[in-house]
PDB file of C-alpha atoms in Angstrom:
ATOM      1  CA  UNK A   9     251.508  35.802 200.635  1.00  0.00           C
ATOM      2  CA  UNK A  10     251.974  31.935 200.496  1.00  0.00           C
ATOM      3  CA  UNK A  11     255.592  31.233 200.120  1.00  0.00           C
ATOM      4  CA  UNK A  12     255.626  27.125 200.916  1.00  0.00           C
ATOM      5  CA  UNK A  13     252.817  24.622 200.269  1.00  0.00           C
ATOM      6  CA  UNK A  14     253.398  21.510 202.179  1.00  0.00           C
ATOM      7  CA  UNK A  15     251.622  18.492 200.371  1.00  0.00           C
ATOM      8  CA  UNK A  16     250.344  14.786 202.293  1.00  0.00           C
ATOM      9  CA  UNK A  17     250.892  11.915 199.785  1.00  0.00           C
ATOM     10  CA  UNK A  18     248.384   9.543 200.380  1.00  0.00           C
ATOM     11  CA  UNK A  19     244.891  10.777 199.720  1.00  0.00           C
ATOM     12  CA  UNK A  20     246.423  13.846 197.989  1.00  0.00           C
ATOM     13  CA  UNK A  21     248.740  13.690 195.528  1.00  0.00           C
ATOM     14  CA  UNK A  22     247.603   9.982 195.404  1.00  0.00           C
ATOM     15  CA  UNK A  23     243.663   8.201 195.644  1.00  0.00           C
ATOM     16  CA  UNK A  24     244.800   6.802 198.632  1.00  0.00           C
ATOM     17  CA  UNK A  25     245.430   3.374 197.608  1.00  0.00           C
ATOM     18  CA  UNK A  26     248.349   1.331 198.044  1.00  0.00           C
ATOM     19  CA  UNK A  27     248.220  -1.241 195.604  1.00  0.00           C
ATOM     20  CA  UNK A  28     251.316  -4.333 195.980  1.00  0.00           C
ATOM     21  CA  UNK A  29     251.847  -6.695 192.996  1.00  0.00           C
ATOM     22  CA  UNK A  30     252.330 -10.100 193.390  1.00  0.00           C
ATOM     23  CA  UNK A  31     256.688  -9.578 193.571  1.00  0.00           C
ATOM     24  CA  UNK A  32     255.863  -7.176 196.293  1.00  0.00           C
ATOM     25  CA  UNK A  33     256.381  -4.116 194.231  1.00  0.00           C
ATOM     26  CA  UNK A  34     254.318  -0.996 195.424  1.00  0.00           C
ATOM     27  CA  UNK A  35     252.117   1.169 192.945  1.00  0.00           C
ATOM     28  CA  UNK A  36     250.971   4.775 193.323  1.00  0.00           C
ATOM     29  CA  UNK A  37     249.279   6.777 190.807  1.00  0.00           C
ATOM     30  CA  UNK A  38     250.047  10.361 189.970  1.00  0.00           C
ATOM     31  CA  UNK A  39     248.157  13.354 188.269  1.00  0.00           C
ATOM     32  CA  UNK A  40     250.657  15.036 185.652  1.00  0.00           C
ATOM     33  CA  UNK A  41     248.861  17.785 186.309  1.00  0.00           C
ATOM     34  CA  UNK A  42     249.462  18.226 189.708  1.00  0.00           C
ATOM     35  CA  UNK A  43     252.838  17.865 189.135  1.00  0.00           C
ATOM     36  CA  UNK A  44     252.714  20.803 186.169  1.00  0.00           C
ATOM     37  CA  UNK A  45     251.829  22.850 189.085  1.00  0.00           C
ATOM     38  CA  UNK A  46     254.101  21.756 191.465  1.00  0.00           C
ATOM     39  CA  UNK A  47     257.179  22.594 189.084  1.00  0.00           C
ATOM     40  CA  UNK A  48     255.820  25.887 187.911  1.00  0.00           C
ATOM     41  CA  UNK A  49     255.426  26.630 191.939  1.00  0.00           C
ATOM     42  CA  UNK A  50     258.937  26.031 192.138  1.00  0.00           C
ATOM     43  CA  UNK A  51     260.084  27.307 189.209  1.00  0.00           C
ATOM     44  CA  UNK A  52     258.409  30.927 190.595  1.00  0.00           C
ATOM     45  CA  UNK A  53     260.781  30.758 193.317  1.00  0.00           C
ATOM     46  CA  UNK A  54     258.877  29.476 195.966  1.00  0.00           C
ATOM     47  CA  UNK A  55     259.023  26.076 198.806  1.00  0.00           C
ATOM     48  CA  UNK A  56     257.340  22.853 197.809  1.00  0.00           C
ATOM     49  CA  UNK A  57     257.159  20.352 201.227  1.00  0.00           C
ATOM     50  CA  UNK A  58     256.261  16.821 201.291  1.00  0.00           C
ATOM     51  CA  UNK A  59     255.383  15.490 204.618  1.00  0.00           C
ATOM     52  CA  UNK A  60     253.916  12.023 204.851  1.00  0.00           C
ATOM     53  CA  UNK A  61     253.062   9.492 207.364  1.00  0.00           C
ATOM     54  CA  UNK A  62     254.496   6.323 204.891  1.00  0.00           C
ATOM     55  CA  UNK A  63     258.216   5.124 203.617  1.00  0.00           C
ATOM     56  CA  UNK A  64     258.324   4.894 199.438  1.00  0.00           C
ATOM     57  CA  UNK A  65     260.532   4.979 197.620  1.00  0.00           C
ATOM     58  CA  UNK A  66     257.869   6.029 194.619  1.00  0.00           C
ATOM     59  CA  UNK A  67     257.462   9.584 196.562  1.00  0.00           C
ATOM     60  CA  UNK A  68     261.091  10.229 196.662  1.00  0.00           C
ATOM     61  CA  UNK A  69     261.071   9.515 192.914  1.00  0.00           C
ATOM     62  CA  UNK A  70     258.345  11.820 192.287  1.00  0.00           C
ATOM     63  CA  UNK A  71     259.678  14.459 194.582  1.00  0.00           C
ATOM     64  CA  UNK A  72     263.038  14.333 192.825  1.00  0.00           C
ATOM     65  CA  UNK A  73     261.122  14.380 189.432  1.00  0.00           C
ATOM     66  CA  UNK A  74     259.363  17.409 190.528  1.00  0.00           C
ATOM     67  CA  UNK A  75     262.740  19.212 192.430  1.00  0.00           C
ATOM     68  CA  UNK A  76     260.685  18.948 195.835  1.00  0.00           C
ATOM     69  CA  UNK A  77     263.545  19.568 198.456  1.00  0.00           C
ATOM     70  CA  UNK A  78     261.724  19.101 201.425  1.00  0.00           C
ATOM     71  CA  UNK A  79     260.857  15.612 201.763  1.00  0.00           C
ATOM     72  CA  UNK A  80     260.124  14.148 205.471  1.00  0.00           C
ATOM     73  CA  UNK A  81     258.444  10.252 205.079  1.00  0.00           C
ATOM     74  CA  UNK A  82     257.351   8.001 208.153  1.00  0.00           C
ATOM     75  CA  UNK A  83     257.035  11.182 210.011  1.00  0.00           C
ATOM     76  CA  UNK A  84     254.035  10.822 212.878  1.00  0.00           C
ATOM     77  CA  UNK A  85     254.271  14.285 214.156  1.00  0.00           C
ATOM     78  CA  UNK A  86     253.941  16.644 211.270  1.00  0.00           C
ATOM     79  CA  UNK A  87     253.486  19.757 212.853  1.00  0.00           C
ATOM     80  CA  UNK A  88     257.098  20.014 214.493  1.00  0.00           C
ATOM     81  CA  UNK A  89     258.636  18.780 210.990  1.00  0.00           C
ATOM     82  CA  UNK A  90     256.706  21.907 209.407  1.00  0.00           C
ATOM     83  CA  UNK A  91     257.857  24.218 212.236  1.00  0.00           C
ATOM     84  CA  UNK A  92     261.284  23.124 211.162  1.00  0.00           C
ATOM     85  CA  UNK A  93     260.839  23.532 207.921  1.00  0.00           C
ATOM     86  CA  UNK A  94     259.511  27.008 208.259  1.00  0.00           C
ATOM     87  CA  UNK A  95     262.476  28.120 211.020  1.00  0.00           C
ATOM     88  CA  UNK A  96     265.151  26.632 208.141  1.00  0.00           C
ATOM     89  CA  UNK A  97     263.331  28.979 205.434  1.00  0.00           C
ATOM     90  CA  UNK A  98     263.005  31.693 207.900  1.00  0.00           C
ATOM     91  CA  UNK A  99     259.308  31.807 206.991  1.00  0.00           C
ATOM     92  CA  UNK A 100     256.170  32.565 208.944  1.00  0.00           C
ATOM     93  CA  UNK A 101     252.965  29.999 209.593  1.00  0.00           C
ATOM     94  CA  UNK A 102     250.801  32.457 207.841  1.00  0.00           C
ATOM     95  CA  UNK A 103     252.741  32.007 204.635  1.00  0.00           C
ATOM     96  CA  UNK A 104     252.601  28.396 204.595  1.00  0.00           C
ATOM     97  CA  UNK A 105     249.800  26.566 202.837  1.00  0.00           C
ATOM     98  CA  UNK A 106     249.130  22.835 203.301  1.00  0.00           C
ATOM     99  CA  UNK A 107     246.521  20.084 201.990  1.00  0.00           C
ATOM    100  CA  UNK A 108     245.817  16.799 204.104  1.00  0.00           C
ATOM    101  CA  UNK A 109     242.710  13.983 203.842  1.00  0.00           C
ATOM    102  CA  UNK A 110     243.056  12.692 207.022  1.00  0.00           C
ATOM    103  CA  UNK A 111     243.259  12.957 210.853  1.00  0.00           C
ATOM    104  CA  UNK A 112     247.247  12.265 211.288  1.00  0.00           C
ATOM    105  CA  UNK A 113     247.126  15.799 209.337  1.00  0.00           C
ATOM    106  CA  UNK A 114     244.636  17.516 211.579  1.00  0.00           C
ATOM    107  CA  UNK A 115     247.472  19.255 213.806  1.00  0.00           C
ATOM    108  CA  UNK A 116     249.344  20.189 210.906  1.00  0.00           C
ATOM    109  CA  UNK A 117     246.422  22.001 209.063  1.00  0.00           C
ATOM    110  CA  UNK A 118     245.103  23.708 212.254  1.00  0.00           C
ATOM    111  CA  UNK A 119     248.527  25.950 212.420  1.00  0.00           C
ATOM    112  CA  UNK A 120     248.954  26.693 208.935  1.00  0.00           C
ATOM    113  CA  UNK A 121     248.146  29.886 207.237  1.00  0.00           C
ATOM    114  CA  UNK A 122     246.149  28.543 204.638  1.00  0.00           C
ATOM    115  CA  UNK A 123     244.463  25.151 204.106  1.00  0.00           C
ATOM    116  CA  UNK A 124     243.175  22.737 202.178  1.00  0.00           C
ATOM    117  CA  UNK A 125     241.640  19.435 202.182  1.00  0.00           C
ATOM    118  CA  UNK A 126     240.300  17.164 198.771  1.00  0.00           C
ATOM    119  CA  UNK A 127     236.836  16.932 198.563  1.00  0.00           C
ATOM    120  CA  UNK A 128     237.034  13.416 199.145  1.00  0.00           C
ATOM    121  CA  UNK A 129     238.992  14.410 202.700  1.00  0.00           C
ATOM    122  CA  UNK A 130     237.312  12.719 205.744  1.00  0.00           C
ATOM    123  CA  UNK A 131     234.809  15.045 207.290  1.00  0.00           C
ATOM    124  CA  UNK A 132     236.633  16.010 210.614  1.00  0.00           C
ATOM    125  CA  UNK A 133     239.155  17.548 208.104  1.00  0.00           C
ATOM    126  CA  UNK A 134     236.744  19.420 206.026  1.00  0.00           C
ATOM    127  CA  UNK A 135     235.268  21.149 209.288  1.00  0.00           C
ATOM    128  CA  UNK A 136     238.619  22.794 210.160  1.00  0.00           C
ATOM    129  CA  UNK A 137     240.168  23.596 206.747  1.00  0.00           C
ATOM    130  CA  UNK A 138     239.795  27.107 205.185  1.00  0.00           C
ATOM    131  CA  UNK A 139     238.928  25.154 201.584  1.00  0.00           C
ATOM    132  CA  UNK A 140     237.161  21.910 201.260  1.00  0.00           C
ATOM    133  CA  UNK A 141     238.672  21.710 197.149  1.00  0.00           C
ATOM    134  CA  UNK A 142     235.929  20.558 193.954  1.00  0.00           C
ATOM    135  CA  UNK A 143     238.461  17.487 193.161  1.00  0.00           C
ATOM    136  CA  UNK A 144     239.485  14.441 194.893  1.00  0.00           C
ATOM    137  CA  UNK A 145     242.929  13.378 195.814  1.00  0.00           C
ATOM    138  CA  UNK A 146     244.829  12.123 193.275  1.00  0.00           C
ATOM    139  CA  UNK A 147     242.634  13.479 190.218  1.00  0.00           C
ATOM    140  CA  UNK A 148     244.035  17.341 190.215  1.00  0.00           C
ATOM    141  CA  UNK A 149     243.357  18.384 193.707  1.00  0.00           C
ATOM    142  CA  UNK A 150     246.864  19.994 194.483  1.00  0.00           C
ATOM    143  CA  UNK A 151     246.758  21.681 191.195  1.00  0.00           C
ATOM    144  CA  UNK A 152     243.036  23.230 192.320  1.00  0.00           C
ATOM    145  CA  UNK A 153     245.130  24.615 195.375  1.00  0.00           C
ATOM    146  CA  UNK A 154     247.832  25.873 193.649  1.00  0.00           C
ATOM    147  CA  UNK A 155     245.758  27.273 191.003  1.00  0.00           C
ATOM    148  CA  UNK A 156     243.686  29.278 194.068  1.00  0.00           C
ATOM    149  CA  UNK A 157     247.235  30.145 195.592  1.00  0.00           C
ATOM    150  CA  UNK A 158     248.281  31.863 192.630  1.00  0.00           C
ATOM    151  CA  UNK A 159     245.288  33.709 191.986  1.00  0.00           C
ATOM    152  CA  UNK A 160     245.248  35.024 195.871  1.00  0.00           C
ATOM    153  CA  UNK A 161     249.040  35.409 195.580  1.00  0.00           C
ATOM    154  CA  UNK A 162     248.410  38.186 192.382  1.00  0.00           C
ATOM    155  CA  UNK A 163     251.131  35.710 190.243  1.00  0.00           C
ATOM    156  CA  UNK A 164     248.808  34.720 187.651  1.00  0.00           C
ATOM    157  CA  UNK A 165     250.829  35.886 185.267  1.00  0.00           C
ATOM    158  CA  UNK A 166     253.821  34.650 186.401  1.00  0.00           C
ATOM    159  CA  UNK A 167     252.266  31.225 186.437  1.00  0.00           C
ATOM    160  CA  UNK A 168     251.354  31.686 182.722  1.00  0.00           C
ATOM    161  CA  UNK A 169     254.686  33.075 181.309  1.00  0.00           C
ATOM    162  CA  UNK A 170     256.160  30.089 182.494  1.00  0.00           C
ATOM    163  CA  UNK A 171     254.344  28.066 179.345  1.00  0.00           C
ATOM    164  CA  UNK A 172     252.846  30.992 177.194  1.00  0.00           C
ATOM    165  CA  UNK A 173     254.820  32.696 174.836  1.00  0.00           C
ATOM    166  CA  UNK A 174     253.482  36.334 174.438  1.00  0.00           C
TER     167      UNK A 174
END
């Protein structure tokens, strides 16, 4: 059973652009419904990670908007921070699920129990992942995985009860 998903930003939870305005100021774009699932995750009781190869302050806002408590930025080696991670939680690699896009996530999705890559992922990723997802970063891509967790997981209706009033 998948007890922590550990989410890349860039490519991800994001397109994958960084755009700056003219004052400097950077921009990322979020999918609210990625982030639906992301709370509801959490709200079940379970471990939301981010672990990203960038500084912004834009993913610490969204993490704290979301009630991520992992959050590891600038981090080149992402595999130790997850082993970390899982040691703190006293949690297994096999119940750790994990999307990346790119190659500085390679490591980190060959160890995991579970994982995932958007379908817009670069191809090196999509030949080692267990799920090459239907959507592209940053358009409901995390909320694919999560929706596939939950259904492997048996906490469908969990997930529901959490919005539906029966």
């Amino acid at each position: 059973m998948i007890k922590l998903l550990v989410l890349d930003v860039d490519g991800c939870l994001t397109d994958g652009k960084i755009i700056y305005t003219s004052n400097s100021s950077e921009v990322k774009e979020f999918n609210v419904k990625d982030g639906l699932a992301i709370a509801s995750w959490i709200k079940m009781g379970n471990h939301v990670a981010i672990i990203t190869g960038r500084n912004s302050f834009i993913v610490k806002r969204r993490a704290d908007e979301l009630g991520i408590q992992h959050l590891y930025q600038g981090i080149k080696d992402k595999d130790r921070v997850l082993k970390n991670i899982i040691s703190t939680l006293n949690l297994e690699l096999y119940e750790v699920a994990a999307i990346g896009d790119d190659l500085n996530d390679y490591r980190m999705l060959s160890i995991v129990g579970r994982s995932f890559t958007p379908n817009n992922g670069v191809s090196d990723i999509q030949k080692i992942v267990d799920t090459i997802l239907s959507k592209n970063g940053g358009e409901g891509a995390v909320r694919e995985m999560i929706d596939i967790i939950i259904e492997e997981n048996d906490q469908k209706e969990e997930f529901l009860s959490l919005w539906i009033e029966e």
